[in-house]
Short mmCIF file of C-alpha atoms in Angstrom, two decimals:
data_model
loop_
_atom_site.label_atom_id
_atom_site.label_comp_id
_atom_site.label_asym_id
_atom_site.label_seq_id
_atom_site.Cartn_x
_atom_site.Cartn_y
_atom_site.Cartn_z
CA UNK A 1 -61.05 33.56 36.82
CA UNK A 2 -61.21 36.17 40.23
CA UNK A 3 -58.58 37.53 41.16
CA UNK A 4 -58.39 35.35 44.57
CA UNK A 5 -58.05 32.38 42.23
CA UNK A 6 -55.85 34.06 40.27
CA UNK A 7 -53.33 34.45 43.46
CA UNK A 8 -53.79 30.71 44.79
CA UNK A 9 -52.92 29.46 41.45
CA UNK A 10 -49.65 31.91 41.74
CA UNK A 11 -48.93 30.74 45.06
CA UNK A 12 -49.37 26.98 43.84
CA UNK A 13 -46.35 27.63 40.41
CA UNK A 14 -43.77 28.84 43.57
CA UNK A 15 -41.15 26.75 43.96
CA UNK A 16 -42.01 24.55 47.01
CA UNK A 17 -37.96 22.67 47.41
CA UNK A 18 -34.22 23.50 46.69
CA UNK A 19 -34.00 23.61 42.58
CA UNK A 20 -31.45 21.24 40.73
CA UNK A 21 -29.53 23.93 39.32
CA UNK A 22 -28.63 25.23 43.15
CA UNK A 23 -27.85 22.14 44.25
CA UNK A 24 -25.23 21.22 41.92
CA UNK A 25 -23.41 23.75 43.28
CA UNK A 26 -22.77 21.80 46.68
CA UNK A 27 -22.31 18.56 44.60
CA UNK A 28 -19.78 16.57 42.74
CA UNK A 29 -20.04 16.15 39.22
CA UNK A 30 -19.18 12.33 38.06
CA UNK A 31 -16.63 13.33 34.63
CA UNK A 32 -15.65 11.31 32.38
CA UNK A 33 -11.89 11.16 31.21
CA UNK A 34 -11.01 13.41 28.22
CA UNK A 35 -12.85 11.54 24.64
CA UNK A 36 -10.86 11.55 21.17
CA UNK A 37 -13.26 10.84 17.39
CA UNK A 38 -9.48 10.20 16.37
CA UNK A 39 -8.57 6.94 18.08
CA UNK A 40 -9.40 3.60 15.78
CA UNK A 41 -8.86 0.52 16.21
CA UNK A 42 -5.44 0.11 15.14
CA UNK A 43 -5.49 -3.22 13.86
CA UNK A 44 -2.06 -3.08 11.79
CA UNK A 45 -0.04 -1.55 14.99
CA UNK A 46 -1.57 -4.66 16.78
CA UNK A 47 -1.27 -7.44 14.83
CA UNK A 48 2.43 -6.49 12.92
CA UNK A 49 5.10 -8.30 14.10
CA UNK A 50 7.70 -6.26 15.78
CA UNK A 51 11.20 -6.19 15.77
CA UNK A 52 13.79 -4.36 17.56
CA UNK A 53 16.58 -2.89 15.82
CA UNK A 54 19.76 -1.83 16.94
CA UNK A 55 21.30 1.24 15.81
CA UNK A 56 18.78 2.26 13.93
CA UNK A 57 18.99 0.53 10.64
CA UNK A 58 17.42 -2.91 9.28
CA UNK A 59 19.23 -4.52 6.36
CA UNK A 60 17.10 -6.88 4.08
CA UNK A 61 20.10 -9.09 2.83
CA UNK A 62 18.36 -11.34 -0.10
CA UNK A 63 19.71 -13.72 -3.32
CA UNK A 64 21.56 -12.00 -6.14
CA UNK A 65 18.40 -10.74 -8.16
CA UNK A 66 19.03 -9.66 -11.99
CA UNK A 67 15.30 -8.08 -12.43
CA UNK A 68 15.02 -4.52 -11.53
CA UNK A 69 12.54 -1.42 -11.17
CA UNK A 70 8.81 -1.40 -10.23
CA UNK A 71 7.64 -2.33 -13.74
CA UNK A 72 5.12 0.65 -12.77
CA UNK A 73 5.36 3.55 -15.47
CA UNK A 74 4.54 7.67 -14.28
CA UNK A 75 3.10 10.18 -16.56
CA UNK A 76 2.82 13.86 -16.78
CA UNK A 77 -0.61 14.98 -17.71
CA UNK A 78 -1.00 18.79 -18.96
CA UNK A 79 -4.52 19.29 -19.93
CA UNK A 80 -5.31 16.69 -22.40
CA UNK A 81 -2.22 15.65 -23.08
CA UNK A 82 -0.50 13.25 -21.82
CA UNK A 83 3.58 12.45 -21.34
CA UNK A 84 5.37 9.70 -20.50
CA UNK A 85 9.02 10.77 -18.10
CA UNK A 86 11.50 9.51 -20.56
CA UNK A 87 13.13 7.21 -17.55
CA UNK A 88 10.74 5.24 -16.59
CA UNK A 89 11.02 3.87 -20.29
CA UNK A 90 13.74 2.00 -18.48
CA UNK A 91 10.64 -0.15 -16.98
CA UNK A 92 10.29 -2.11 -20.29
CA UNK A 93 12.29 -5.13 -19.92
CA UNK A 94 14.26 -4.22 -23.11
CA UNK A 95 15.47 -0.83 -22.02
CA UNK A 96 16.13 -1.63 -18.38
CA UNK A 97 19.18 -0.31 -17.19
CA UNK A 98 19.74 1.57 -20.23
CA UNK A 99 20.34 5.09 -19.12
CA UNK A 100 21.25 7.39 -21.65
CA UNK A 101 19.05 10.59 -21.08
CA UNK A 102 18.62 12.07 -24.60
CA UNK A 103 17.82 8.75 -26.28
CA UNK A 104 15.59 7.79 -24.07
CA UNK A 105 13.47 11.53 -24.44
CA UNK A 106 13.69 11.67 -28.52
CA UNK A 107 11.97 7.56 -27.66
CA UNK A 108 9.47 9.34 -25.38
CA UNK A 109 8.77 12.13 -28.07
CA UNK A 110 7.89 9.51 -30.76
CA UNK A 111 5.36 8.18 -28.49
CA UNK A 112 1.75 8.89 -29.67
CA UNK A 113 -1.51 9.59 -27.96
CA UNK A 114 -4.22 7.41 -28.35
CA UNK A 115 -7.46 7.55 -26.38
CA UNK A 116 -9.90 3.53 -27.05
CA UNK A 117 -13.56 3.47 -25.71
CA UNK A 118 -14.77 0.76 -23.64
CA UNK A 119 -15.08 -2.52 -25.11
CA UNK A 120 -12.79 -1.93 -27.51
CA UNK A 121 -10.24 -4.87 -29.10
CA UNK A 122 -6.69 -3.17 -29.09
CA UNK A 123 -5.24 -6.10 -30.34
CA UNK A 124 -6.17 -9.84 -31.29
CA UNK A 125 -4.46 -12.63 -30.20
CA UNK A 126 -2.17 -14.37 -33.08
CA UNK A 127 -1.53 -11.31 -35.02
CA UNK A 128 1.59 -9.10 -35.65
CA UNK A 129 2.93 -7.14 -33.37
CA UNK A 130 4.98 -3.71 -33.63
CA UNK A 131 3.57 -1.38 -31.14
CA UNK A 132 3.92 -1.34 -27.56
CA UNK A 133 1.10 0.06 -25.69
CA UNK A 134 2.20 2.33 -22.33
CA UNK A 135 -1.52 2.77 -20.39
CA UNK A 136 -1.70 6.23 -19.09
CA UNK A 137 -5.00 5.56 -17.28
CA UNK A 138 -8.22 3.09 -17.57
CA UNK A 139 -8.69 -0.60 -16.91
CA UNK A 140 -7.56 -2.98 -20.41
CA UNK A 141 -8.41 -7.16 -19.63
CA UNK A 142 -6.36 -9.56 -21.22
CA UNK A 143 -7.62 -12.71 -22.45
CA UNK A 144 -6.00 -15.62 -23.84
CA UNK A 145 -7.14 -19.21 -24.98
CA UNK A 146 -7.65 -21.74 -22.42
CA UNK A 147 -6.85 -25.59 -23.13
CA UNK A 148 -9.91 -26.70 -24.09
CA UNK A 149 -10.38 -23.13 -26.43
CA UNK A 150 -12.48 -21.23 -24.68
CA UNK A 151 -11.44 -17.79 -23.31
CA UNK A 152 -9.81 -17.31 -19.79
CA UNK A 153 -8.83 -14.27 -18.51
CA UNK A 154 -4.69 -13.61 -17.72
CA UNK A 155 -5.39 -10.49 -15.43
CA UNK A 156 -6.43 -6.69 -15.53
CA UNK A 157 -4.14 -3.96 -16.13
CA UNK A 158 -4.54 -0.64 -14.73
CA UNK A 159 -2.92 2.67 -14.53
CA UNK A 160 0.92 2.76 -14.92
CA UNK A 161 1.22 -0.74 -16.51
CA UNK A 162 1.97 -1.78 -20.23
CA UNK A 163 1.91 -4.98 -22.66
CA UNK A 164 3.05 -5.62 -26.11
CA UNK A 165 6.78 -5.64 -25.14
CA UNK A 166 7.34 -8.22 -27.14
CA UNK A 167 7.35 -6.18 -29.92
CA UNK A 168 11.09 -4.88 -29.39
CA UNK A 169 12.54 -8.58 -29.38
CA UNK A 170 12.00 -9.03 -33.03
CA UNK A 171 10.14 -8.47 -36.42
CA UNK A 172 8.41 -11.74 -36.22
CA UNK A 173 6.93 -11.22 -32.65
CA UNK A 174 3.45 -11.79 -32.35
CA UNK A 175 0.13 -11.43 -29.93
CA UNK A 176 0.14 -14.60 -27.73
CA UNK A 177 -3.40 -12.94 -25.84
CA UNK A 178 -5.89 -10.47 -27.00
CA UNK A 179 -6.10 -7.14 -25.06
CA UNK A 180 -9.27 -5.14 -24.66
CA UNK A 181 -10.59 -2.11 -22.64
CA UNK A 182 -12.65 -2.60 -19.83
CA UNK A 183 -13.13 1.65 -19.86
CA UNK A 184 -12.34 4.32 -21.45
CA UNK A 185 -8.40 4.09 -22.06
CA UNK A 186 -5.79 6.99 -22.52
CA UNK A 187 -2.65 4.90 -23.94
CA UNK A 188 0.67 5.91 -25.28
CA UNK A 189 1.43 3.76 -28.14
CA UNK A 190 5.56 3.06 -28.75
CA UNK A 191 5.80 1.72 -32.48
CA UNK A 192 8.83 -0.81 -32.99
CA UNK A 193 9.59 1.35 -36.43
CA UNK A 194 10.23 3.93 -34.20
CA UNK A 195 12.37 2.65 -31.74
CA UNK A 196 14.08 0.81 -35.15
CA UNK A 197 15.02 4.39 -36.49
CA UNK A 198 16.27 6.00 -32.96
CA UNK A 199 18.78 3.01 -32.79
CA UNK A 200 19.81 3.74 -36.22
CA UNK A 201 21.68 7.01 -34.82
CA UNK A 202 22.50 5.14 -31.33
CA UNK A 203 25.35 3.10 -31.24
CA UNK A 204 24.66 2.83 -27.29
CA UNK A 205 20.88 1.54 -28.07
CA UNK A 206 21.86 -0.76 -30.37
CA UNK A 207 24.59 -2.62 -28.30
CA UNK A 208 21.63 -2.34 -25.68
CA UNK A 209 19.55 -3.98 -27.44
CA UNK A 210 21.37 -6.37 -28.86
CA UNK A 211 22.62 -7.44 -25.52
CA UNK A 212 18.86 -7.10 -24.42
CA UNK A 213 18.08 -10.21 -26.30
CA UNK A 214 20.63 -12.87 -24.67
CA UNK A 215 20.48 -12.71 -20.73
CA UNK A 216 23.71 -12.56 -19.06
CA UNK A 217 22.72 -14.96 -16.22
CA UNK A 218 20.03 -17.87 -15.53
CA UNK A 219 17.44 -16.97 -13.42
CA UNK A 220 14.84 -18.69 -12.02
CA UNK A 221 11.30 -17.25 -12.30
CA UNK A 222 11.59 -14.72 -9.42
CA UNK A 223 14.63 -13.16 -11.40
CA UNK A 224 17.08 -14.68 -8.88
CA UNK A 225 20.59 -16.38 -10.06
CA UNK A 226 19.77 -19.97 -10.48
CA UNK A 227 21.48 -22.50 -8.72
CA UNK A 228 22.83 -25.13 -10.24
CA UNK A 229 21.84 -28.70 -9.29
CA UNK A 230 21.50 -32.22 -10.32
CA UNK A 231 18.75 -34.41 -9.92
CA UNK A 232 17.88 -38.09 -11.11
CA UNK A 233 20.95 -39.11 -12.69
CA UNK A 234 22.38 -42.66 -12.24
CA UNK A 235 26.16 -43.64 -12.77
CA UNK A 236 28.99 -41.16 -11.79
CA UNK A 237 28.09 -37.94 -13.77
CA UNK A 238 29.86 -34.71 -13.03
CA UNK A 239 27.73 -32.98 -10.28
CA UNK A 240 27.28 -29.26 -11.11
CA UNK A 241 29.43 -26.73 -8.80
CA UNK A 242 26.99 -24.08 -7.64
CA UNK A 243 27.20 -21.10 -5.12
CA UNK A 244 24.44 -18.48 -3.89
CA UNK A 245 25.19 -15.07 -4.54
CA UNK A 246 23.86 -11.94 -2.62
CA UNK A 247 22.62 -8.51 -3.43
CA UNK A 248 25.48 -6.43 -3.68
CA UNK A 249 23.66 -3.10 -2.03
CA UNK A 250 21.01 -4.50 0.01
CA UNK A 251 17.84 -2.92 1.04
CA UNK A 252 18.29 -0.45 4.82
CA UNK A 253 15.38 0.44 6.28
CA UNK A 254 15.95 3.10 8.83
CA UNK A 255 13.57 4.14 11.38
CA UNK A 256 11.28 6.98 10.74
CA UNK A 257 10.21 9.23 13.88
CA UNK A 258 6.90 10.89 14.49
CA UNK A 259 7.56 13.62 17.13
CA UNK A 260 5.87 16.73 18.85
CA UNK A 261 6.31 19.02 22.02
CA UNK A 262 3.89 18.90 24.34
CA UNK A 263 3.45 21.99 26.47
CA UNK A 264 1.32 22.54 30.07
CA UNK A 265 0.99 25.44 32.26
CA UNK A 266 2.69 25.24 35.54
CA UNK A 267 -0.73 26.38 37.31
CA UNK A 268 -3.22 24.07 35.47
CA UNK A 269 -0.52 20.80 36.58
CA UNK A 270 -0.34 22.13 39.90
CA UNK A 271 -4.29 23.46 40.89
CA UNK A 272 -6.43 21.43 38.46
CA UNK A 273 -5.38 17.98 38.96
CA UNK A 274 -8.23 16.22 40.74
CA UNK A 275 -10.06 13.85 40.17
CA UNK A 276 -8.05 13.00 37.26
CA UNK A 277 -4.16 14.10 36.55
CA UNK A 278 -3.85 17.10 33.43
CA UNK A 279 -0.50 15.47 32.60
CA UNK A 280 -1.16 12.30 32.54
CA UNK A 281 -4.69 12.93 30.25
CA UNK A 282 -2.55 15.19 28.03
CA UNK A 283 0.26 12.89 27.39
CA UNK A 284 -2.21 10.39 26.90
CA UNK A 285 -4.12 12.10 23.83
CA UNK A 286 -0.87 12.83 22.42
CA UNK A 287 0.16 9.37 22.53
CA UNK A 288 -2.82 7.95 20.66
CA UNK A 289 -2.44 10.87 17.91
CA UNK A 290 0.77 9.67 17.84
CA UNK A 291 -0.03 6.17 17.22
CA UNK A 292 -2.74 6.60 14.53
CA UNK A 293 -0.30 8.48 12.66
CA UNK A 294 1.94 6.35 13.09
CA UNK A 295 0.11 3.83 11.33
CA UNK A 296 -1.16 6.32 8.57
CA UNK A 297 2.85 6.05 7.98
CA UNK A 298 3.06 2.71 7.84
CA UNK A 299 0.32 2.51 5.25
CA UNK A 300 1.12 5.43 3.39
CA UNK A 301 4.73 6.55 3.44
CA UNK A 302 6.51 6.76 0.21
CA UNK A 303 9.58 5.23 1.86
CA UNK A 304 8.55 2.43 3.42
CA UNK A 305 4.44 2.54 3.43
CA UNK A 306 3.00 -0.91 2.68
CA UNK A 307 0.93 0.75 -0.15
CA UNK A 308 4.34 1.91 -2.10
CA UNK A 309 6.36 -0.98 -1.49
CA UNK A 310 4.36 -3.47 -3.42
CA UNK A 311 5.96 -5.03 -6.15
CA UNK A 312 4.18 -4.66 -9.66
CA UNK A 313 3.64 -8.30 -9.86
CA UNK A 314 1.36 -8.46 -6.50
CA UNK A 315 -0.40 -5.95 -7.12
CA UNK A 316 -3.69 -7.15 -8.82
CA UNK A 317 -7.46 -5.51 -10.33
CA UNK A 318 -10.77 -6.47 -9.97
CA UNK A 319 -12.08 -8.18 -12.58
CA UNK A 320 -15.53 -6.28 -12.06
CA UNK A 321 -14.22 -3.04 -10.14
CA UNK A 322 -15.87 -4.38 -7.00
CA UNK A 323 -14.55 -7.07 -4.61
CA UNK A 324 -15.63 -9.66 -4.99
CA UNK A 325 -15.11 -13.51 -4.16
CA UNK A 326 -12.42 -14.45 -7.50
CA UNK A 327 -10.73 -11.10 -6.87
CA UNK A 328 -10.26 -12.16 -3.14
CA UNK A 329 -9.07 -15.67 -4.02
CA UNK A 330 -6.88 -14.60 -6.60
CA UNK A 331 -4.95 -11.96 -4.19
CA UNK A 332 -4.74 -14.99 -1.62
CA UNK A 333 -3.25 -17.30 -4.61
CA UNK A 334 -0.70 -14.84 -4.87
CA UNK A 335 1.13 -16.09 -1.64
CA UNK A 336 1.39 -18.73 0.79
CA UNK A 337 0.57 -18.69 3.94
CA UNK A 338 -1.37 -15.16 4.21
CA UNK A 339 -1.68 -14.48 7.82
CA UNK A 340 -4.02 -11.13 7.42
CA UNK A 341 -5.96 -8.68 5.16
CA UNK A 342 -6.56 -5.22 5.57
CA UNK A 343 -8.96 -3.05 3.91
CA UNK A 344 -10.99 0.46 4.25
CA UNK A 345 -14.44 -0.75 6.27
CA UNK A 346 -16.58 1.00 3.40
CA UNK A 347 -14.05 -1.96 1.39
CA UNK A 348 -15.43 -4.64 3.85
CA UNK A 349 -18.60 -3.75 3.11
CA UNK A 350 -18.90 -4.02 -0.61
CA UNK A 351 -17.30 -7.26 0.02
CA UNK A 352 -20.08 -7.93 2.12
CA UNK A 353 -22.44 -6.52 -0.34
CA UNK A 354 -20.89 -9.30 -3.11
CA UNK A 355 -20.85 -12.31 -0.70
CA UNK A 356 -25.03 -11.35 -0.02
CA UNK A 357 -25.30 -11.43 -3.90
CA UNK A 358 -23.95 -14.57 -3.64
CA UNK A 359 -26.05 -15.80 -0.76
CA UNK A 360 -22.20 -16.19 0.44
CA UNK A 361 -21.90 -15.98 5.14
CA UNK A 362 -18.70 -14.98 5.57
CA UNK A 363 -16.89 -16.65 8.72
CA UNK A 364 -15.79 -15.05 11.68
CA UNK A 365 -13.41 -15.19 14.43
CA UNK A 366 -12.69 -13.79 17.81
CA UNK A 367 -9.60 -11.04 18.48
CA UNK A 368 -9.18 -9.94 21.27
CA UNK A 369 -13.53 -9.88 22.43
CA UNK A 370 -13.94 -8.40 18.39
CA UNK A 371 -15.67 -10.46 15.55
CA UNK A 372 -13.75 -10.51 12.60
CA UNK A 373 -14.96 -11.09 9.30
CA UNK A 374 -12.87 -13.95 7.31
CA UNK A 375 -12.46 -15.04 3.59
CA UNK A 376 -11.02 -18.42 3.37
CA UNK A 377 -10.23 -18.36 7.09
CA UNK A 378 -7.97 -15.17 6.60
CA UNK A 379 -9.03 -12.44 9.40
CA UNK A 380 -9.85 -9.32 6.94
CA UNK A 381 -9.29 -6.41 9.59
CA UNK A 382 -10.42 -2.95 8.98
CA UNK A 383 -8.14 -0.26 8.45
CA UNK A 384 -9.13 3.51 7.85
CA UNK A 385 -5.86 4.72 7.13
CA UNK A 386 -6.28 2.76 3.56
CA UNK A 387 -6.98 5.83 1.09
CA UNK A 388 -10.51 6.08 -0.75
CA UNK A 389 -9.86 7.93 -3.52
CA UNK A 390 -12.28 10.89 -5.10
CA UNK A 391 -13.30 8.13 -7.38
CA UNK A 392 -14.76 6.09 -4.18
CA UNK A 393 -11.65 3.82 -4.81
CA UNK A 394 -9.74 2.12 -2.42
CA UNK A 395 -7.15 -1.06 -2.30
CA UNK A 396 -7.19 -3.92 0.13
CA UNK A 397 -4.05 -5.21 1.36
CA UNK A 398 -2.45 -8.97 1.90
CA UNK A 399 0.23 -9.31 4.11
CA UNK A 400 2.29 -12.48 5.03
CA UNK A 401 4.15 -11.77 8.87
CA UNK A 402 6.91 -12.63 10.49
CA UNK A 403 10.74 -12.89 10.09
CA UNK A 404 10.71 -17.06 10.43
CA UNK A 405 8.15 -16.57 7.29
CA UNK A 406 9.78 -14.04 5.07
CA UNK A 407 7.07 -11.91 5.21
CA UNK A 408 6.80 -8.36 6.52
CA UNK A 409 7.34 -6.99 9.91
CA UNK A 410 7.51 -3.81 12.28
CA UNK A 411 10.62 -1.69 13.05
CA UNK A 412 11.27 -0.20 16.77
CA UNK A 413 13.92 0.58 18.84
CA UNK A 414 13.13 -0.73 22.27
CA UNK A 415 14.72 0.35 25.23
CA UNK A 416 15.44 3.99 24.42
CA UNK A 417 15.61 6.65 27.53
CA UNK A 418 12.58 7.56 29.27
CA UNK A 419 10.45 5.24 27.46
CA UNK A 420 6.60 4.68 28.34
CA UNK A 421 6.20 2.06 25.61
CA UNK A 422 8.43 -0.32 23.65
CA UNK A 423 10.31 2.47 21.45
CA UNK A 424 7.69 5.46 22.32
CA UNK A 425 9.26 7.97 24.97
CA UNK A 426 8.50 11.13 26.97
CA UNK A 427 10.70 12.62 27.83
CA UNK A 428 11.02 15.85 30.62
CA UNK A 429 12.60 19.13 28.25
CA UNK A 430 12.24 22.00 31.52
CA UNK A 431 10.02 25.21 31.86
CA UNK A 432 10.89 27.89 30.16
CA UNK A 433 11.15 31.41 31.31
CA UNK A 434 6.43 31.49 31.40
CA UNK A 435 6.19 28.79 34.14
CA UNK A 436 5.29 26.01 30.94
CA UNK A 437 6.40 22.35 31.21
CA UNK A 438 7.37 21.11 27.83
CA UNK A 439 7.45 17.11 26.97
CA UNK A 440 8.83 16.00 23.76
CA UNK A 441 6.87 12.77 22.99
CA UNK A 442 8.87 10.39 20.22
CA UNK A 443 7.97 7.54 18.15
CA UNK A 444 10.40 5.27 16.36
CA UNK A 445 8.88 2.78 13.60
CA UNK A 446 9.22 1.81 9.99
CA UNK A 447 8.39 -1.60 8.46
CA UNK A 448 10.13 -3.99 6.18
CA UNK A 449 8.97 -6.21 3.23
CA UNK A 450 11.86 -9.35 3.61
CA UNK A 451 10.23 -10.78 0.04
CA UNK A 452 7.99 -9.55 -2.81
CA UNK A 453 5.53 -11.89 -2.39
CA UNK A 454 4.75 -11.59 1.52
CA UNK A 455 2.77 -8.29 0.50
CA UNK A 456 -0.32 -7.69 -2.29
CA UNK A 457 -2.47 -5.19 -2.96
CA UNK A 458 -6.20 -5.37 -4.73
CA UNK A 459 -6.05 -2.10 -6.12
CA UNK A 460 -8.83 0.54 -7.67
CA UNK A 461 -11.50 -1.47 -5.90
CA UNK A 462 -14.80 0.57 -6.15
CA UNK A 463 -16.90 1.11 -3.12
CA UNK A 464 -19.78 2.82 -4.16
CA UNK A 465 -21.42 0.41 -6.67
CA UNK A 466 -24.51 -0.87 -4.97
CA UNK A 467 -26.33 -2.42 -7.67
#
């Protein structure tokens, strides 16, 4: 190429018009409002009934109920060993109540280790039996004989549960199912000789249980006082008297808080608040951190989480570790009237992944412009704040709502000062001394269970099975 082409093909790569990068400085840049990965869908916040509570406390008043404790035993592991906390031997039906601290620790120290591969029989159905089993961790089916003779399963048990009680009611109790391990099992084993010889040197165990073996009270199967009625007789019998007792020290559920202080500069509320307000973008963010904690509470809290406040009996495993269909069906029989499900979405999906085995369509509904998957026309809503564990396990929650149906329901306190939602405030707290507005933002909440069996959990369900 010459060097006169050379200098018209120069000419030709000069910029001939204004460049873009100029001309955004003359020009007004479309934003968008502040974005947040954090935000969810919140189904639980939106679909919980709430009620408001006045002075800060919800009692659960319910019928005199003799049955006590979780029924859900806690071990210490050190290594390889493992240790059962000498109180919660007060979870066996035999020992409950009983509370005498050294006897029940020499009972723990006679318990021994046992570890049972998969597929093993731990005991057979019909014979003798003097050991109670305490399952430290693994999955152990029980199967009894149906009424034609075949086998039908009576349920899964799974960490923290046990079976062979029966064995402390008498030398002539016996296996009325057949237990086996669906995994590898670390069990405790209690043996009836043992508890024989501790009671020996006990007068308090003995009188325990001796007393043990005739209830105090009728109950109904719920554990409540029975009340007395008649029904079908003819002539002019006596009618039974009768009265409906209450818990003496009812259930309070007081309202938990979830709080922080938000702080903004003076200058950045005053100079940079066009096109869109700082304050009102920063108190929004807060707020929705505030709310998906909130509902991590809800879930998760110790307290009054829906997780920890399941009672032993509604809590259920799947018969297969994943969920599917039976395990589904079973958590629904579990309750009437379920009004909604919750589960992790990877949950939702090996649900999904079952029903497809199947050739099973799940149904689904509209919420709110949302399609919702159903199972048996139950909305199953997703729910990240459901733990997976390192395992890939996670649970999926039943719930019944609603005060009218003795199910569970949200806590607030509506109507406190300087309120922006019902029982969520912001409230003004000055500028200090370096020109910085400070807004304490508050949320009131908790959540109440009115009767066992308005909430269930499907527990250790395994999410990452795919064949």
């Amino acid at each position: 190429m010459s060097v006169g082409e050379e200098v018209r093909a120069e000419q030709d790569r000069q910029q001939q018009s204004l460049g873009t990068a100029a001309a955004r400085n003359l020009a007004t840049t479309t934003k968008s409002v502040p974005q947040m990965q954090e935000i969810s869908s919140r189904w639980l916040l939106r679909m919980l009934p709430w009620v408001d509570v006045q002075g800060g406390t919800y009692r659960v008043n319910r019928r005199l109920t003799y049955a006590v404790g979780d029924g859900r035993l806690t071990f210490v592991k050190t290594g390889d060993r493992v240790e059962i906390i000498p109180a919660e031997l007060g979870e066996l039906p035999v020992l409950r109540s009983y509370e005498d601290e050294e006897v029940l620790s020499e009972l723990a120290s006679r318990c021994r280790q046992r570890e049972i591969e998969a597929g093993q029989v731990i005991a057979s159905f019909g014979s003798p039996a003097d050991e109670v089993y305490l399952l430290a961790h693994g999955r152990v089916e029980r199967v009894g004989t149906g009424p034609y003779g075949d086998d039908e399963s009576l349920g899964v048990l799974a960490d923290g549960a046990y079976f062979g009680e029966q064995a402390l009611q008498g030398e002539d109790a016996i296996w009325e199912y057949t237990a086996r391990t669906l995994t590898a099992c670390t069990v405790l084993v209690l043996p009836r000789e043992a508890v024989e010889q501790v009671a020996e040197r006990s007068e308090s165990l003995r009188e325990h249980l001796r007393r043990s073996l005739v209830p105090d009270e009728r109950t109904n199967k719920y554990g409540e006082k029975e009340i007395d009625l008649a029904a079908g007789h003819s002539g002019e019998p006596d009618i039974p008297h009768t009265f409906v007792d209450y818990e003496a020290r009812p259930r309070e559920y007081e309202l938990s808080v979830a709080q922080t202080v938000l702080r903004i500069h003076t200058r950045v509320a005053d100079l940079y608040n066009q096109p869109m307000n700082q304050t009102e973008q920063q108190i929004r963010l807060t707020v929705e951190a505030l709310k998906e904690r909130q509902e991590h509470e809800l879930v998760n809290n110790r307290d009054f989480g829906l997780l920890h406040n399941c009672e032993y009996d509604q809590r259920i495993q799947p018969h297969d570790g994943v969920p599917g269909p039976d395990d589904m069906d079973e958590l629904l029989s579990r309750r009437r009237g379920t009004r909604l499900l919750l589960a992790h979405p990877r949950a939702i999906a090996a649900f999904g992944r079952e029903l497809n085995k199947r050739g099973l369509v799940p149904e689904t509904i509209d919420v709110g412009g949302n399609r919702i998957p159903t199972w048996r026309g139950v909305p199953i809503y997703p729910c990240n704040k459901i733990p997976v564990t390192e395992a890939r396990t996670t649970s999926i929650i039943a719930l019944r709502t609603g005060e009218e149906d003795q199910g569970v329901i949200g806590l607030r306190a509506a109507g406190i000062p300087d309120e922006i939602e019902p029982s969520l405030s912001v409230r003004f707290m000055g500028i200090n001394e370096q020109a910085i507005i400070k807004y304490l933002v508050t949320a009131y909440y908790s959540a109440a269970v009115l009767v066992p069996d308005a909430l269930g959990v499907l527990e250790n369900v395994e999410i990452g099975r795919w064949r």
